Amino acid sequence: MAEYAKQLVKEEVTILPEGNVVTPKGFTAGGVHCGIRKSKLDFGWIYSQVPAATAGVYTTNAFQAAPLKVTQESISTGCKIQALLVNSGVANACTGEQGLNDAYEMRKWGAEAFGVLESHTAVASTGLIGELLPMEKIKQGIDQIHQQENNHVSRFERAILTTDTREKGTAVQIEIEGKTIAIGGAAKGSGMIHPNMATMLSFITTDADVDASALSAALKNITNKSFNMITVDGDTSTNDMVLAMANGTAGNSPLDEDHPEWHLFEKGLAIVCENLAKEIARDGEGATKLVEVHVTGAETDQAAQAISKSVISSNLVKTAIHGADANWGRLITAIGYSGQPVNPDKVSISIGSVKVVNEGMPVAFDEAEAKSHLMQDTVIIFADMGAGSGEAIAWGCDLSYDYVRINASYRT
Amino acid sequence: MAEYAKQLVKEEVTILPEGNVVTPKGFTAGGVHCGIRKSKLDFGWIYSQVPAATAGVYTTNAFQAAPLKVTQESISTGCKIQALLVNSGVANACTGEQGLNDAYEMRKWGAEAFGVLESHTAVASTGLIGELLPMEKIKQGIDQIHQQENNHVSRFERAILTTDTREKGTAVQIEIEGKTIAIGGAAKGSGMIHPNMATMLSFITTDADVDASALSAALKNITNKSFNMITVDGDTSTNDMVLAMANGTAGNSPLDEDHPEWHLFEKGLAIVCENLAKEIARDGEGATKLVEVHVTGAETDQAAQAISKSVISSNLVKTAIHGADANWGRLITAIGYSGQPVNPDKVSISIGSVKVVNEGMPVAFDEAEAKSHLMQDTVIIFADMGAGSGEAIAWGCDLSYDYVRINASYRT
């Protein structure tokens, strides 16, 4: 049944292998090195030919960074964004009054550079907490925006990275009212990635004409099932933000929940978010593989979400998977302390296609077969609670020596 | 004020540097190698000359191991335990009907060996989940109980260890009604250590005469401030148990909440539990240091507990401390996502005596001084919320390469 539903989606939504944030019409993007980071690109932008209806989802961390406050103010003014500026290297978080002023200044300079309203300009930052934005360098970045050679989407994708090892872009195509519509996305993740707002920065573009409040509701709903279902290390950052910009250049009539093809737009948006979320998990700090935990048969979807997050967040599960060790006791343990109602005698678990626990009891299984699945690029754990029809998928990664190496010396 | 209280405790409660579970009169303990583990001791016992009033606290994990069920049944029968048998190497968890039968059999054999009632016998297991107890080996262990050379408390302390690197014993002495009373303890920890029941096995003995229900209430309350405030890796095991046995051989009149010197017994018990909890945290898998997070000025004690646990549990904080990196941004972040009400502009943080954040703003501090504190055996983080009088301390450890090495290959 789930397989059938998946195929339906595939027929209606085409995934574009080389897709990205400028696949939708009317968007450009670029990036430069402005000197915040030693030599890597550290300043990027997305520009839309026309103001785009925009929705945002923001970190739940009490210490919300300055750029998030400024961007929320922009969006709340008219729900439209036309230009987005992002720097990496410095997060502009815990920087008080001065940090807020700097974020406003960055927005102002960006608006001037693109000739758009300040209230149509969004800013984002990622990097070290507690340092002030080096404003001269930000200015240098902005000054390079209109140099032809900097306007390549791959430069944007690179400029927003921190400890990520690769760029993350995706796009899908759908047809609505006979018109071709694209939805694209870019993201950065790597550290401080945890459910409860996806952490990370994620930017989604579409040339569809979408009602801002419908877009906002869909983004929130889909974020809960994609970005909020990934974890790298259990830490929710101060700077997390997902923005979705819809510029309407595809020429469809405005989409909202009442449009007969709304479900198709939602599906496309969901696939873009899920793809980005998985890419973030796969590229977690020190990660050598993507881990998916599929929970079925829980009492409710919410219970399934909590159980899958409990398993994907367990350091003991993550290290066992790193060592390709079919240590299902750790899976059972993480299910057991999820805080959800669980009947131990009903729980069944498979590692890939290898069943290791059947209704609470160990199964004699082929260790070599389980190990061979655990050595794959993508490891899938299936856990059925035998209690109801609640289901959820969570994504994460293994915990490696490199995670410790990277984080024991990030600042110094 | 807190300092003054601490000194008072020190005057009234004497910590015995070489103390352990047989410091209280009327207890013996020992351990042997019965063959569950390759060469290390793997079977231990504590015996009391007379049945001891006993209280227990058990894991909150839904998958509770068989020995915990059997021990709870023993204690619920008459609140008395005289003999305790513990094996390491196999946890007897997720072993169904057979596992439960095995735990009953282990209890029966133990009762026979000591000539005590089955309902006065407790059993505990720690080790790999999902394997049946090797009953022949358990029998071999029990057969060695009465061999003189095996009755040494250090053998007991060693026999209950798994990936721990050292034995954990402690004892204190108090005077009640002019009589000398001792309280001793032993524990094992290392992996799957997390708040919400302390994980691990911990056994406390005293020669005081204590009312069983008063002992139970005190143990629960003190566990919440000691064992439940430590974390190694965020995983709550299936086998966690704290037992406190009071055999009354000191000859005092029975202690309960109404006894004028009850507070003194409570203080002594609290110090024993706190010492064991700290030793478990310090000896966490791969740990190179003990980390203490002191939270003050929270709205309530409960809020302070949640905030201190959030910080002590953060992989990013733990790796930064491993690298002796004064990365206070990660401390702020973990405070911010604790789910507790926090006013960012009021939070102040010190690393040892080095203030790094003052009311939400970074302080220019001496990196070398902070680093030198972070290189110590014990690292102390102070975080004041500036909001009320709630306070708490949580204990944990750093996250090292060795944590990954140990856990990527535990089973194989």
PDB file of C-alpha atoms in Angstrom, chain A residues 35-214:
ATOM      1  CA  GLY A  35      37.091  36.820   3.804  1.00  0.00           C
ATOM      2  CA  ILE A  36      35.078  35.583   6.807  1.00  0.00           C
ATOM      3  CA  ARG A  37      36.403  32.069   6.219  1.00  0.00           C
ATOM      4  CA  LYS A  38      40.023  31.471   5.306  1.00  0.00           C
ATOM      5  CA  SER A  39      39.626  30.497   1.672  1.00  0.00           C
ATOM      6  CA  LYS A  40      36.220  28.846   1.187  1.00  0.00           C
ATOM      7  CA  LEU A  41      33.231  30.691  -0.249  1.00  0.00           C
ATOM      8  CA  ASP A  42      31.390  32.383   2.602  1.00  0.00           C
ATOM      9  CA  PHE A  43      28.760  34.729   1.164  1.00  0.00           C
ATOM     10  CA  GLY A  44      25.826  33.801  -1.085  1.00  0.00           C
ATOM     11  CA  TRP A  45      22.515  35.099  -2.388  1.00  0.00           C
ATOM     12  CA  ILE A  46      19.278  34.138  -4.108  1.00  0.00           C
ATOM     13  CA  TYR A  47      17.407  36.730  -6.154  1.00  0.00           C
ATOM     14  CA  SER A  48      13.943  36.549  -7.644  1.00  0.00           C
ATOM     15  CA  GLN A  49      12.943  38.696 -10.647  1.00  0.00           C
ATOM     16  CA  VAL A  50       9.759  39.594  -8.828  1.00  0.00           C
ATOM     17  CA  PRO A  51       8.875  39.615  -5.126  1.00  0.00           C
ATOM     18  CA  ALA A  52       8.036  36.039  -4.121  1.00  0.00           C
ATOM     19  CA  ALA A  53       5.385  34.937  -1.641  1.00  0.00           C
ATOM     20  CA  THR A  54       7.500  33.573   1.202  1.00  0.00           C
ATOM     21  CA  ALA A  55       6.986  31.378   4.246  1.00  0.00           C
ATOM     22  CA  GLY A  56       9.489  30.589   6.991  1.00  0.00           C
ATOM     23  CA  VAL A  57      10.025  28.109   9.817  1.00  0.00           C
ATOM     24  CA  TYR A  58      12.514  29.040  12.526  1.00  0.00           C
ATOM     25  CA  THR A  59      14.526  27.463  15.343  1.00  0.00           C
ATOM     26  CA  THR A  60      12.812  26.708  18.639  1.00  0.00           C
ATOM     27  CA  ASN A  61      16.016  27.530  20.532  1.00  0.00           C
ATOM     28  CA  ALA A  62      15.446  30.279  23.123  1.00  0.00           C
ATOM     29  CA  PHE A  63      18.639  31.962  21.924  1.00  0.00           C
ATOM     30  CA  GLN A  64      17.427  32.922  18.461  1.00  0.00           C
ATOM     31  CA  ALA A  65      20.094  34.566  16.321  1.00  0.00           C
ATOM     32  CA  ALA A  66      19.787  38.172  15.111  1.00  0.00           C
ATOM     33  CA  PRO A  67      19.319  37.442  11.364  1.00  0.00           C
ATOM     34  CA  LEU A  68      16.294  35.266  12.149  1.00  0.00           C
ATOM     35  CA  LYS A  69      14.653  38.157  13.945  1.00  0.00           C
ATOM     36  CA  VAL A  70      15.301  40.511  11.020  1.00  0.00           C
ATOM     37  CA  THR A  71      14.106  37.998   8.407  1.00  0.00           C
ATOM     38  CA  GLN A  72      10.928  37.292  10.359  1.00  0.00           C
ATOM     39  CA  GLU A  73      10.290  41.019  10.454  1.00  0.00           C
ATOM     40  CA  SER A  74      10.741  41.254   6.670  1.00  0.00           C
ATOM     41  CA  ILE A  75       8.358  38.383   6.009  1.00  0.00           C
ATOM     42  CA  SER A  76       5.745  39.583   8.468  1.00  0.00           C
ATOM     43  CA  THR A  77       5.619  42.953   6.672  1.00  0.00           C
ATOM     44  CA  GLY A  78       4.123  41.653   3.438  1.00  0.00           C
ATOM     45  CA  CYS A  79       4.913  37.948   3.143  1.00  0.00           C
ATOM     46  CA  LYS A  80       7.180  38.712   0.167  1.00  0.00           C
ATOM     47  CA  ILE A  81      10.914  38.255  -0.300  1.00  0.00           C
ATOM     48  CA  GLN A  82      12.876  39.120  -3.419  1.00  0.00           C
ATOM     49  CA  ALA A  83      16.497  38.923  -2.270  1.00  0.00           C
ATOM     50  CA  LEU A  84      18.156  36.641   0.254  1.00  0.00           C
ATOM     51  CA  LEU A  85      21.703  37.131   1.624  1.00  0.00           C
ATOM     52  CA  VAL A  86      23.528  34.414   3.557  1.00  0.00           C
ATOM     53  CA  ASN A  87      26.970  34.320   5.140  1.00  0.00           C
ATOM     54  CA  SER A  88      28.805  31.376   6.640  1.00  0.00           C
ATOM     55  CA  GLY A  89      31.615  31.452   9.240  1.00  0.00           C
ATOM     56  CA  VAL A  90      29.910  33.669  11.824  1.00  0.00           C
ATOM     57  CA  ALA A  91      26.399  32.955  13.143  1.00  0.00           C
ATOM     58  CA  ASN A  92      25.653  36.423  14.567  1.00  0.00           C
ATOM     59  CA  ALA A  93      24.021  34.700  17.559  1.00  0.00           C
ATOM     60  CA  CYS A  94      24.351  35.931  21.172  1.00  0.00           C
ATOM     61  CA  THR A  95      25.574  39.257  19.895  1.00  0.00           C
ATOM     62  CA  GLY A  96      22.968  41.509  21.560  1.00  0.00           C
ATOM     63  CA  GLU A  97      21.997  44.957  20.301  1.00  0.00           C
ATOM     64  CA  GLN A  98      25.077  45.263  18.085  1.00  0.00           C
ATOM     65  CA  GLY A  99      24.317  41.937  16.406  1.00  0.00           C
ATOM     66  CA  LEU A 100      20.759  43.024  15.663  1.00  0.00           C
ATOM     67  CA  ASN A 101      21.987  46.322  14.205  1.00  0.00           C
ATOM     68  CA  ASP A 102      24.486  44.415  12.056  1.00  0.00           C
ATOM     69  CA  ALA A 103      21.771  42.123  10.706  1.00  0.00           C
ATOM     70  CA  TYR A 104      19.655  45.168   9.821  1.00  0.00           C
ATOM     71  CA  GLU A 105      22.674  46.753   8.131  1.00  0.00           C
ATOM     72  CA  MET A 106      23.354  43.578   6.133  1.00  0.00           C
ATOM     73  CA  ARG A 107      19.701  43.576   5.031  1.00  0.00           C
ATOM     74  CA  LYS A 108      19.899  47.248   4.038  1.00  0.00           C
ATOM     75  CA  TRP A 109      23.071  46.785   1.979  1.00  0.00           C
ATOM     76  CA  GLY A 110      21.567  43.732   0.307  1.00  0.00           C
ATOM     77  CA  ALA A 111      18.374  45.599  -0.564  1.00  0.00           C
ATOM     78  CA  GLU A 112      20.399  48.458  -2.062  1.00  0.00           C
ATOM     79  CA  ALA A 113      22.580  46.093  -4.096  1.00  0.00           C
ATOM     80  CA  PHE A 114      19.545  44.416  -5.649  1.00  0.00           C
ATOM     81  CA  GLY A 115      17.418  47.558  -5.815  1.00  0.00           C
ATOM     82  CA  VAL A 116      14.589  45.981  -3.796  1.00  0.00           C
ATOM     83  CA  LEU A 117      12.715  46.950  -0.645  1.00  0.00           C
ATOM     84  CA  GLU A 118      14.340  46.194   2.705  1.00  0.00           C
ATOM     85  CA  SER A 119      11.122  44.467   3.684  1.00  0.00           C
ATOM     86  CA  HIS A 120      11.588  42.236   0.623  1.00  0.00           C
ATOM     87  CA  THR A 121      15.055  41.193   1.781  1.00  0.00           C
ATOM     88  CA  ALA A 122      15.959  38.235   4.004  1.00  0.00           C
ATOM     89  CA  VAL A 123      19.268  37.562   5.784  1.00  0.00           C
ATOM     90  CA  ALA A 124      20.717  34.393   7.281  1.00  0.00           C
ATOM     91  CA  SER A 125      23.987  33.496   9.014  1.00  0.00           C
ATOM     92  CA  THR A 126      25.663  30.270  10.074  1.00  0.00           C
ATOM     93  CA  GLY A 127      28.908  29.569  11.868  1.00  0.00           C
ATOM     94  CA  LEU A 128      30.468  30.377  15.213  1.00  0.00           C
ATOM     95  CA  ILE A 129      28.173  31.664  17.955  1.00  0.00           C
ATOM     96  CA  GLY A 130      29.036  34.798  19.941  1.00  0.00           C
ATOM     97  CA  GLU A 131      31.127  36.671  17.418  1.00  0.00           C
ATOM     98  CA  LEU A 132      30.063  39.900  15.754  1.00  0.00           C
ATOM     99  CA  LEU A 133      29.600  39.909  11.984  1.00  0.00           C
ATOM    100  CA  PRO A 134      32.722  41.339  10.327  1.00  0.00           C
ATOM    101  CA  MET A 135      30.764  44.078   8.544  1.00  0.00           C
ATOM    102  CA  GLU A 136      33.580  45.206   6.235  1.00  0.00           C
ATOM    103  CA  LYS A 137      33.817  41.703   4.853  1.00  0.00           C
ATOM    104  CA  ILE A 138      30.034  41.466   4.477  1.00  0.00           C
ATOM    105  CA  LYS A 139      30.253  44.717   2.485  1.00  0.00           C
ATOM    106  CA  GLN A 140      32.960  43.209   0.302  1.00  0.00           C
ATOM    107  CA  GLY A 141      30.690  40.244  -0.333  1.00  0.00           C
ATOM    108  CA  ILE A 142      27.785  42.463  -1.321  1.00  0.00           C
ATOM    109  CA  ASP A 143      30.011  44.496  -3.624  1.00  0.00           C
ATOM    110  CA  GLN A 144      30.791  41.347  -5.622  1.00  0.00           C
ATOM    111  CA  ILE A 145      27.152  40.386  -6.250  1.00  0.00           C
ATOM    112  CA  HIS A 146      26.904  41.860  -9.733  1.00  0.00           C
ATOM    113  CA  GLN A 147      30.135  40.412 -11.077  1.00  0.00           C
ATOM    114  CA  GLN A 148      29.036  38.017 -13.787  1.00  0.00           C
ATOM    115  CA  GLU A 149      31.364  35.156 -12.832  1.00  0.00           C
ATOM    116  CA  ASN A 150      29.904  34.883  -9.324  1.00  0.00           C
ATOM    117  CA  ASN A 151      26.394  34.067 -10.448  1.00  0.00           C
ATOM    118  CA  HIS A 152      26.391  30.297 -10.440  1.00  0.00           C
ATOM    119  CA  VAL A 153      24.065  28.282  -8.281  1.00  0.00           C
ATOM    120  CA  SER A 154      26.832  25.885  -7.264  1.00  0.00           C
ATOM    121  CA  ARG A 155      28.693  28.855  -5.794  1.00  0.00           C
ATOM    122  CA  PHE A 156      25.611  29.652  -3.712  1.00  0.00           C
ATOM    123  CA  GLU A 157      25.339  26.046  -2.564  1.00  0.00           C
ATOM    124  CA  ARG A 158      28.996  26.098  -1.530  1.00  0.00           C
ATOM    125  CA  ALA A 159      28.920  29.535   0.138  1.00  0.00           C
ATOM    126  CA  ILE A 160      26.362  28.461   2.754  1.00  0.00           C
ATOM    127  CA  LEU A 161      28.282  25.382   3.955  1.00  0.00           C
ATOM    128  CA  THR A 162      30.244  25.117   7.227  1.00  0.00           C
ATOM    129  CA  THR A 163      31.556  21.661   8.169  1.00  0.00           C
ATOM    130  CA  ASP A 164      29.431  20.075   5.406  1.00  0.00           C
ATOM    131  CA  THR A 165      31.476  18.052   2.950  1.00  0.00           C
ATOM    132  CA  ARG A 166      29.314  18.642  -0.121  1.00  0.00           C
ATOM    133  CA  GLU A 167      26.700  20.896  -1.685  1.00  0.00           C
ATOM    134  CA  LYS A 168      23.047  19.961  -1.302  1.00  0.00           C
ATOM    135  CA  GLY A 169      20.637  20.805  -4.099  1.00  0.00           C
ATOM    136  CA  THR A 170      17.492  19.205  -5.459  1.00  0.00           C
ATOM    137  CA  ALA A 171      14.470  19.986  -7.608  1.00  0.00           C
ATOM    138  CA  VAL A 172      11.254  18.420  -8.844  1.00  0.00           C
ATOM    139  CA  GLN A 173       8.851  19.217 -11.650  1.00  0.00           C
ATOM    140  CA  ILE A 174       5.071  18.982 -11.690  1.00  0.00           C
ATOM    141  CA  GLU A 175       2.306  20.049 -14.025  1.00  0.00           C
ATOM    142  CA  ILE A 176      -0.511  22.230 -12.787  1.00  0.00           C
ATOM    143  CA  GLU A 177      -3.197  23.630 -15.110  1.00  0.00           C
ATOM    144  CA  GLY A 178      -1.054  22.215 -17.922  1.00  0.00           C
ATOM    145  CA  LYS A 179       1.800  24.488 -16.950  1.00  0.00           C
ATOM    146  CA  THR A 180       5.226  23.160 -15.950  1.00  0.00           C
ATOM    147  CA  ILE A 181       6.127  24.125 -12.424  1.00  0.00           C
ATOM    148  CA  ALA A 182       9.430  23.515 -10.674  1.00  0.00           C
ATOM    149  CA  ILE A 183      10.289  23.414  -6.980  1.00  0.00           C
ATOM    150  CA  GLY A 184      13.961  23.597  -6.046  1.00  0.00           C
ATOM    151  CA  GLY A 185      15.964  23.608  -2.846  1.00  0.00           C
ATOM    152  CA  ALA A 186      19.393  24.099  -1.298  1.00  0.00           C
ATOM    153  CA  ALA A 187      20.511  23.352   2.233  1.00  0.00           C
ATOM    154  CA  LYS A 188      23.409  23.213   4.651  1.00  0.00           C
ATOM    155  CA  GLY A 189      23.524  21.071   7.732  1.00  0.00           C
ATOM    156  CA  SER A 190      26.277  19.023   9.284  1.00  0.00           C
ATOM    157  CA  GLY A 191      26.383  19.910  13.013  1.00  0.00           C
ATOM    158  CA  MET A 192      23.775  20.971  15.588  1.00  0.00           C
ATOM    159  CA  ILE A 193      21.184  19.024  13.647  1.00  0.00           C
ATOM    160  CA  HIS A 194      18.235  17.726  15.611  1.00  0.00           C
ATOM    161  CA  PRO A 195      14.498  17.356  15.485  1.00  0.00           C
ATOM    162  CA  ASN A 196      12.449  20.280  16.777  1.00  0.00           C
ATOM    163  CA  MET A 197      13.034  22.473  13.897  1.00  0.00           C
ATOM    164  CA  ALA A 198      15.399  21.060  11.458  1.00  0.00           C
ATOM    165  CA  THR A 199      18.411  23.036  12.427  1.00  0.00           C
ATOM    166  CA  MET A 200      20.415  24.104   9.445  1.00  0.00           C
ATOM    167  CA  LEU A 201      19.567  26.501   6.676  1.00  0.00           C
ATOM    168  CA  SER A 202      17.284  25.400   3.901  1.00  0.00           C
ATOM    169  CA  PHE A 203      16.044  27.523   1.033  1.00  0.00           C
ATOM    170  CA  ILE A 204      13.246  26.449  -1.287  1.00  0.00           C
ATOM    171  CA  THR A 205      12.213  28.194  -4.488  1.00  0.00           C
ATOM    172  CA  THR A 206       9.312  27.665  -6.848  1.00  0.00           C
ATOM    173  CA  ASP A 207       7.972  29.436  -9.893  1.00  0.00           C
ATOM    174  CA  ALA A 208       4.447  28.484  -8.914  1.00  0.00           C
ATOM    175  CA  ASP A 209       2.037  31.192  -7.877  1.00  0.00           C
ATOM    176  CA  VAL A 210       1.154  30.186  -4.307  1.00  0.00           C
ATOM    177  CA  ASP A 211      -0.920  31.894  -1.685  1.00  0.00           C
ATOM    178  CA  ALA A 212       1.446  32.899   1.152  1.00  0.00           C
ATOM    179  CA  SER A 213      -0.632  31.510   3.979  1.00  0.00           C
ATOM    180  CA  ALA A 214      -1.250  28.189   2.209  1.00  0.00           C
TER     181      ALA A 214
END
